[in-house]
Short mmCIF file of C-alpha atoms and ligand atoms in Angstrom, two decimals:
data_model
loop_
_atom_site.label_atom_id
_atom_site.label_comp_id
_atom_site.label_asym_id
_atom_site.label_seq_id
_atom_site.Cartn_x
_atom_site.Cartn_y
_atom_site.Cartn_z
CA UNK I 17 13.28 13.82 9.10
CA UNK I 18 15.65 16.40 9.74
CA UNK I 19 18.37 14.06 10.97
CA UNK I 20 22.09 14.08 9.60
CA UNK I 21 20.45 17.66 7.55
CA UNK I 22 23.08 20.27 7.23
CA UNK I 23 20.82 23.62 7.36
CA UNK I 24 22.33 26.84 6.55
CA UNK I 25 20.64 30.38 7.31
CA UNK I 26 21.55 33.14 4.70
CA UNK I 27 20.94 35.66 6.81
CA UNK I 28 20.90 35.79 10.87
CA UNK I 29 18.90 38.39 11.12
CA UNK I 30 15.75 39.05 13.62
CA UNK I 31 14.19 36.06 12.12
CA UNK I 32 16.82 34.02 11.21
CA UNK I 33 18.07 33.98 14.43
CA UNK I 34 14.57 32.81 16.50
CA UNK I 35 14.26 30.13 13.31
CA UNK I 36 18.22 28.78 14.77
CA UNK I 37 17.06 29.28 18.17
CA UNK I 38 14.11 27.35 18.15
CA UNK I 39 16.02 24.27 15.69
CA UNK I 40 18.37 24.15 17.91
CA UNK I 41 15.86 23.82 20.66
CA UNK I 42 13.43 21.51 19.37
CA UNK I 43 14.71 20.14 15.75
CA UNK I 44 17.64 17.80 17.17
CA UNK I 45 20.02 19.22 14.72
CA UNK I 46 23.12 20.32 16.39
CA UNK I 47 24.97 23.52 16.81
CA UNK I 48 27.65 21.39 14.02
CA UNK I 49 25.00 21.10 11.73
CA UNK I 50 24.18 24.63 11.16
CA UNK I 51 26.11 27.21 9.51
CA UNK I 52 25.20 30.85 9.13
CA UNK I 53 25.97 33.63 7.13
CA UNK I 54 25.13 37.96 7.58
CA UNK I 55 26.41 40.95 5.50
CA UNK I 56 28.76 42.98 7.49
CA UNK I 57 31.68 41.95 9.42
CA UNK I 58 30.19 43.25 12.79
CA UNK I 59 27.33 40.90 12.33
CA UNK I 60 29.48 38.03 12.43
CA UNK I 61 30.25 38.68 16.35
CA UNK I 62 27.02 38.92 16.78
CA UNK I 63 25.65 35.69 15.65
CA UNK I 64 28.09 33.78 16.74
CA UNK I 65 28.03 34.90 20.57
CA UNK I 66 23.92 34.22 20.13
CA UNK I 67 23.54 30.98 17.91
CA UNK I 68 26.76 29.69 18.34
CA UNK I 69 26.78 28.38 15.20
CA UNK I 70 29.57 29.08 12.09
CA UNK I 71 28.67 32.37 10.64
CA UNK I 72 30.61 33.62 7.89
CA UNK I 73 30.01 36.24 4.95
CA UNK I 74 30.62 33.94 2.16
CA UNK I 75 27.44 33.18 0.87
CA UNK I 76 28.89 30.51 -1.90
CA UNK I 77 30.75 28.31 0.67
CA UNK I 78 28.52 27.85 3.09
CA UNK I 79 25.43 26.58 0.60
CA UNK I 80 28.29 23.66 -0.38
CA UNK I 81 27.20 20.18 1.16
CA UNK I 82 23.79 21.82 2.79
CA UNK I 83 21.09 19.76 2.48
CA UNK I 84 18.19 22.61 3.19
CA UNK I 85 19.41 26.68 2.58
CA UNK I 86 16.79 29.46 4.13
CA UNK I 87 17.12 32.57 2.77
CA UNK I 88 16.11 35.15 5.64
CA UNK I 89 17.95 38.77 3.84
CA UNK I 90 15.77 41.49 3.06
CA UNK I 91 13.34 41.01 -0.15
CA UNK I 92 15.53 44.04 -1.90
CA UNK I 93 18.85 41.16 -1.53
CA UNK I 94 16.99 38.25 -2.74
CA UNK I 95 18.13 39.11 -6.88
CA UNK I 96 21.97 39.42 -5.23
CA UNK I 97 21.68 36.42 -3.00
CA UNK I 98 20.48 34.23 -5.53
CA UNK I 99 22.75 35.29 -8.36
CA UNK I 100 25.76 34.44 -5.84
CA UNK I 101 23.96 30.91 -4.65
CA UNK I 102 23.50 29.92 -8.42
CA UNK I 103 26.08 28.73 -10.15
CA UNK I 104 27.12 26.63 -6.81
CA UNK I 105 23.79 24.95 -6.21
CA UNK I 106 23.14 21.48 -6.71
CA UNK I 107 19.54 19.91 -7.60
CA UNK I 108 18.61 18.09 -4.51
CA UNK I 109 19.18 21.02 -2.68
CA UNK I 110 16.10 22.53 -1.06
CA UNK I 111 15.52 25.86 -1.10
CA UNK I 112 13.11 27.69 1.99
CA UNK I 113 12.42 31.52 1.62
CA UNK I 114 10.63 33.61 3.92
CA UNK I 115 11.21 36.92 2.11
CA UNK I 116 8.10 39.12 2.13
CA UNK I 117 6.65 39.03 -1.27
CA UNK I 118 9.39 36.75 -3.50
CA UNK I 119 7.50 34.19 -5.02
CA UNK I 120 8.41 30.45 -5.62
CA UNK I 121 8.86 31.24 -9.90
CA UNK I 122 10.80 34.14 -8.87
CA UNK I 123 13.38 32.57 -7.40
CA UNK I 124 13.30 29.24 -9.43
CA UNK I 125 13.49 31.84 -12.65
CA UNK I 126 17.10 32.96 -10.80
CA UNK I 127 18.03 29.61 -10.19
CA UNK I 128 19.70 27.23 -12.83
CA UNK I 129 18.28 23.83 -11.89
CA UNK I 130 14.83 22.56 -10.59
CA UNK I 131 15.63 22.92 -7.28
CA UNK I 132 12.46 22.35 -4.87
CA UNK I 133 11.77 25.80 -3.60
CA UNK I 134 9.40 26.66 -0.36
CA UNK I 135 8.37 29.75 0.41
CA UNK I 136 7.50 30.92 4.04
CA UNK I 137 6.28 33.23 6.09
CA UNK I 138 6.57 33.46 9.73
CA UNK I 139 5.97 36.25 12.17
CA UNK I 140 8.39 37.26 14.92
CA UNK I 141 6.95 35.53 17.84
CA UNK I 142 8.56 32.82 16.73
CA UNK I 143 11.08 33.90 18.75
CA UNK I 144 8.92 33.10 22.03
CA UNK I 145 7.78 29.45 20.34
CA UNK I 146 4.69 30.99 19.40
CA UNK I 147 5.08 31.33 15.77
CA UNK I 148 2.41 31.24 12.90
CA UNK I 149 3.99 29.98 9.39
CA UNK I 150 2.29 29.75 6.26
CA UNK I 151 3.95 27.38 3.65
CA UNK I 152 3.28 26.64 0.23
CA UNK I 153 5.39 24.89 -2.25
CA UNK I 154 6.86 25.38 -5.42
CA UNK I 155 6.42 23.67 -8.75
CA UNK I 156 9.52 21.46 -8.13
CA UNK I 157 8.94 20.74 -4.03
CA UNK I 158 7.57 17.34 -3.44
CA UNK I 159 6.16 16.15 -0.17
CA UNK I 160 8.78 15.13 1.20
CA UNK I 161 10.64 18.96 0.99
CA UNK I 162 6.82 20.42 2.37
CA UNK I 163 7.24 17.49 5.23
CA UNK I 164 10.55 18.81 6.04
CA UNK I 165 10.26 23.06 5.94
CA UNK I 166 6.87 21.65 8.37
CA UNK I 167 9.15 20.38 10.88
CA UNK I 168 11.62 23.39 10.61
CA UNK I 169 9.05 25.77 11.60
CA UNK I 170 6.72 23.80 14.04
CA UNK I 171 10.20 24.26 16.04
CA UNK I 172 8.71 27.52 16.20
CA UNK I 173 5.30 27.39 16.57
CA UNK I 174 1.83 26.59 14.48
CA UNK I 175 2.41 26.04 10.86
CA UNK I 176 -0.52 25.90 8.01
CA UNK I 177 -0.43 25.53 4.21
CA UNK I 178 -1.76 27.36 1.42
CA UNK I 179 -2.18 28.05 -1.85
CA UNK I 180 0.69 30.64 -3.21
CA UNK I 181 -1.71 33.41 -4.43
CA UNK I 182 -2.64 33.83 -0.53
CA UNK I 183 0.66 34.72 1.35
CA UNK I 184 0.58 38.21 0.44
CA UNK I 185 -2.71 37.75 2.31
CA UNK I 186 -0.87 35.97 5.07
CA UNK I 187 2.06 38.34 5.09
CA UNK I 188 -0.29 41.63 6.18
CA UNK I 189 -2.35 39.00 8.76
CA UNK I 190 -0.41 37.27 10.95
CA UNK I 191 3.25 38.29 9.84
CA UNK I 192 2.62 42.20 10.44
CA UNK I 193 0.07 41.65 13.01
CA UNK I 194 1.50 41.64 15.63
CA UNK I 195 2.37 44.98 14.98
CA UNK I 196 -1.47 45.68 14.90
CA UNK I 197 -1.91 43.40 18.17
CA UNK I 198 0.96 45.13 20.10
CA UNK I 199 -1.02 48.94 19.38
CA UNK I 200 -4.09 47.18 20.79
CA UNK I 201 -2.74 46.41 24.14
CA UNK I 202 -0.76 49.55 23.90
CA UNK I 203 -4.11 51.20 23.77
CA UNK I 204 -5.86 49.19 26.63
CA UNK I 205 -3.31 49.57 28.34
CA UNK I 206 -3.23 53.14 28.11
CA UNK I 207 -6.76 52.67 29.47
CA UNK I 208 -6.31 51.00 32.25
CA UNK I 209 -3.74 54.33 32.83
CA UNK I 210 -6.52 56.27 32.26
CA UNK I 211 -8.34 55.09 34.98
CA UNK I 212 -5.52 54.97 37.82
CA UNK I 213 -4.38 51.63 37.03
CA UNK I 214 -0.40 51.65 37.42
CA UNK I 215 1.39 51.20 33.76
CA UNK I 216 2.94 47.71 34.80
CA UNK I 217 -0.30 46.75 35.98
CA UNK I 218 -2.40 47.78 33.12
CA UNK I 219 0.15 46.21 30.41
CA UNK I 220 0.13 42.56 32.26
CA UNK I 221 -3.72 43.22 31.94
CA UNK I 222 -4.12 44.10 28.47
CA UNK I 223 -1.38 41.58 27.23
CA UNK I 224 -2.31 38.95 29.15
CA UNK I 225 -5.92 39.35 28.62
CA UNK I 226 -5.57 39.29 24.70
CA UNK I 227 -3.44 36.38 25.30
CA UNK I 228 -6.17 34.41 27.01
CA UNK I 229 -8.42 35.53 24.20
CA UNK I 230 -6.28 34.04 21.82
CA UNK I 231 -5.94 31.03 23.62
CA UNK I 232 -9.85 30.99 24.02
CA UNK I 233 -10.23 31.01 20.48
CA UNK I 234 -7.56 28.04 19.81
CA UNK I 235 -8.45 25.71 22.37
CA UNK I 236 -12.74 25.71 22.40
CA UNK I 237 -12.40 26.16 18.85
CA UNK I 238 -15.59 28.31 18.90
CA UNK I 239 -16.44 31.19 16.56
CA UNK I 240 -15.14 34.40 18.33
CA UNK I 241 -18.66 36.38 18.06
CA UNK I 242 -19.82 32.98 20.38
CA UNK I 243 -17.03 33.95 22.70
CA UNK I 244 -17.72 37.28 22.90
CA UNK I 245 -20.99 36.93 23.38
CA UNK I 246 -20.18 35.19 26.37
CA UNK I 247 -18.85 38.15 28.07
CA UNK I 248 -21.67 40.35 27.00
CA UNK I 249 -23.84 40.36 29.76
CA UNK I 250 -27.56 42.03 29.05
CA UNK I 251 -27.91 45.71 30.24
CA UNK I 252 -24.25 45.46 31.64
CA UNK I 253 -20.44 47.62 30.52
CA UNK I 254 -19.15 45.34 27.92
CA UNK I 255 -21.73 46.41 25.54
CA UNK I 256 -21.31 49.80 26.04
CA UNK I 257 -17.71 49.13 25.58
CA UNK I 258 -18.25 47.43 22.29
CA UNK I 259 -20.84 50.24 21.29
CA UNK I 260 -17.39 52.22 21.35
CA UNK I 261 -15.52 49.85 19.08
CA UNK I 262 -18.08 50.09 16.86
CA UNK I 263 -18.56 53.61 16.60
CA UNK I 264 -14.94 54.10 16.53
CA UNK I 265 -15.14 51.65 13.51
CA UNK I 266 -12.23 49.00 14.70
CA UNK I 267 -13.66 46.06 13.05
CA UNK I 268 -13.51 48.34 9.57
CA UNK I 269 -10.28 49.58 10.84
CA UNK I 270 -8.35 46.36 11.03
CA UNK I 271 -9.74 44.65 8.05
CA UNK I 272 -8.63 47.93 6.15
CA UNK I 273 -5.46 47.88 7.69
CA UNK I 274 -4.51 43.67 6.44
CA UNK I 275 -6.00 44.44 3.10
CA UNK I 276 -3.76 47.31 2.31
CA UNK I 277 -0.63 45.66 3.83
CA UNK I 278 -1.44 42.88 1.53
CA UNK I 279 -1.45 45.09 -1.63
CA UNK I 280 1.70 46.69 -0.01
CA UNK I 281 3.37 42.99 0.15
CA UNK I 282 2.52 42.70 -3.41
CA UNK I 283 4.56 45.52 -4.80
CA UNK I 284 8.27 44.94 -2.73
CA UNK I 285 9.98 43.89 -5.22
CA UNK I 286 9.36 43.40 -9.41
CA UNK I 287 9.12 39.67 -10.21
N1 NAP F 1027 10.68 40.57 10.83
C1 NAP F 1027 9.49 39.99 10.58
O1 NAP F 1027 8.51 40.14 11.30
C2 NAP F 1027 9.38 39.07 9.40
C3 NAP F 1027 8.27 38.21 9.32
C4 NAP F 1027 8.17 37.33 8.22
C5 NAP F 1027 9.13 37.36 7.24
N2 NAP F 1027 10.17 38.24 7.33
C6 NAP F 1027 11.15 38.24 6.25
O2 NAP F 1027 12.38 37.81 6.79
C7 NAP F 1027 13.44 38.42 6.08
C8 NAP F 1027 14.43 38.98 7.10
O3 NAP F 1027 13.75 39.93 7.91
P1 NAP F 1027 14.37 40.38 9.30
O4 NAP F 1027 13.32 41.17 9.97
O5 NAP F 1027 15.00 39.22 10.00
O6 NAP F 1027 15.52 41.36 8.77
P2 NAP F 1027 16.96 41.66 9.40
O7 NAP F 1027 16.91 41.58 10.89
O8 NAP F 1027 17.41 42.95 8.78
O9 NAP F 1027 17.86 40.46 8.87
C9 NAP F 1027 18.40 40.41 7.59
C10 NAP F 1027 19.72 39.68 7.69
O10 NAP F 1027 20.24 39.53 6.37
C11 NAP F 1027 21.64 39.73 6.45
N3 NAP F 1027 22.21 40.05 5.16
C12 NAP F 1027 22.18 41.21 4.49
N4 NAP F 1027 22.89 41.10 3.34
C13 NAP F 1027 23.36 39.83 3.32
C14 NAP F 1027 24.17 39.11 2.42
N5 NAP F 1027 24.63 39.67 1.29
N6 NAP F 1027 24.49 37.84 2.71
C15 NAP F 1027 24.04 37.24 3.83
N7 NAP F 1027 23.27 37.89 4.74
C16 NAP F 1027 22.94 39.16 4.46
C17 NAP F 1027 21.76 40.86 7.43
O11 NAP F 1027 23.10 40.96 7.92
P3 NAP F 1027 23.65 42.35 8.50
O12 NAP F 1027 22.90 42.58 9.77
O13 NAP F 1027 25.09 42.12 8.68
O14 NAP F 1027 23.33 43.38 7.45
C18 NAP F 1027 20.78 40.42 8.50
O15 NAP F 1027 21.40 39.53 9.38
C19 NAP F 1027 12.81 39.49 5.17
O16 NAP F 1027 12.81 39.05 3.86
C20 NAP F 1027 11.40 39.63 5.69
O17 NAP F 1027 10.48 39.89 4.62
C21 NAP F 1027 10.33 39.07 8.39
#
């Protein structure tokens, strides 16, 4: 589906960058069919040396003869980037954001035609293959455009789609947490320190034990509380572990922490 596309990336940032990486790697488009573009001049260098793709900083001439534009800049750019793109856009072109809290009608309101317009938003370990994107589409993206920004980022990792009102929602889960996850095995791991455990040692423990968790929870497909269960043997430590969490309230903690990151997400930029 992606085949004879020309993609190009307004801005090779963190993101931008593992979304190349991983097209490159698994999308069969070519380094020839991408082109790239960043905001400074020393950025250029950069890009180049690590995508290897045309990077420029000429936003308007490298959206001509694309057949699918991301827009990776910062939400606070979005009103500049798309009042450059504009006037120079033609209506087949589609249109993939994953900027934090810009809505599909907020950038079709900045746009002059009824371009199809996806919004995304992926988390950084994309960058390992082991993304999580949630997708939704915009009033003018037909199947075919929700088919395609699919492929794009399963490149990347898992994909899902949802109803627009929810990616602020998905923005604070998976999008900033990892940030949440990566204090978590910072803590165990700090532990396992506690307790004698060499730091190395501990930190392979703690992140490779939440990553068999995780993988736990894919794969049997049972409810977590059944899978924790399973470790929580009558009379024995676990349980007095989780007495901790409780008392500690991380289960009130976390949901706390998503909700107000959502609300957060909500309020980057005016629409
Ligand atoms: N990081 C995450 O975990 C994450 C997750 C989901 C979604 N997002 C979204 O992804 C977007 C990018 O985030 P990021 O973390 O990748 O930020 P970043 O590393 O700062 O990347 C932003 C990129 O935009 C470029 N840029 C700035 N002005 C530009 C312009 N006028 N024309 C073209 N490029 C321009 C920057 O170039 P210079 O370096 O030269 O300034 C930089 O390469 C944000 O909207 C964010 O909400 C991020």
């Amino acid at each position: 589906m992606l085949e004879d596309k020309v993609l190009t990336l307004i801005g090779a940032g963190k993101l931008g960058e593992a979304l190349v990486l991983g097209l490159l790697k698994n999308s069969g488009l070519a380094k020839d069919d991408i082109r790239a573009t960043v905001g400074h001049e020393e950025s250029v260098k950069r890009a180049v040396d690590k995508l290897g793709v045309a990077t420029g900083l000429d936003n308007k001439a490298a959206v001509d003869g694309a057949d699918i534009i991301i827009l990776a800049v910062k939400p606070q750019k979005m009103e500049s980037i798309l009042a450059q793109i504009a006037p120079v856009l033609k209506p087949e072109q589609l249109i993939i954001s994953v900027a934090a809290s810009i809505t599909t009608s907020y950038i079709q309101q900045r746009l002059k035609g009824d371009n199809p317009v996806i919004r995304a938003m992926p988390n950084t370990p994309s960058i390992m293959n082991a993304g999580m994107t949630g997708l939704c589409g915009g009033e003018h993206a037909k199947e075919i455009h929700l088919a395609q920004a699919e492929q794009i980022f399963k490149c990347v990792g898992e994909t899902v789609f949802l109803d627009e009102s929810l990616m602020d929602g998905v923005t604070a889960l998976s999008a900033s947490g990892p940030a949440y996850l990566y204090v978590v095995i910072e803590s165990l791991a700090e532990a396992g320190v506690k307790l004698g455990i060499p730091r190395d040692t501990s930190t392979l423990l703690a992140a490779q034990t939440m990553y068999g968790a995780a993988k736990m929870v894919l794969e049997s497909k049972a409810h977590p509380a059944l899978l924790k269960d399973m470790v929580t043997t009558p009379a024995g430590c676990t349980i007095d572990g989780l007495m901790e969490l409780e008392e500690g309230k991380l289960r009130v903690t976390l949901i706390k922490a998503v909700v107000t990151a959502a609300k957060r997400a909500s309020e980057l930029v005016e629409s």
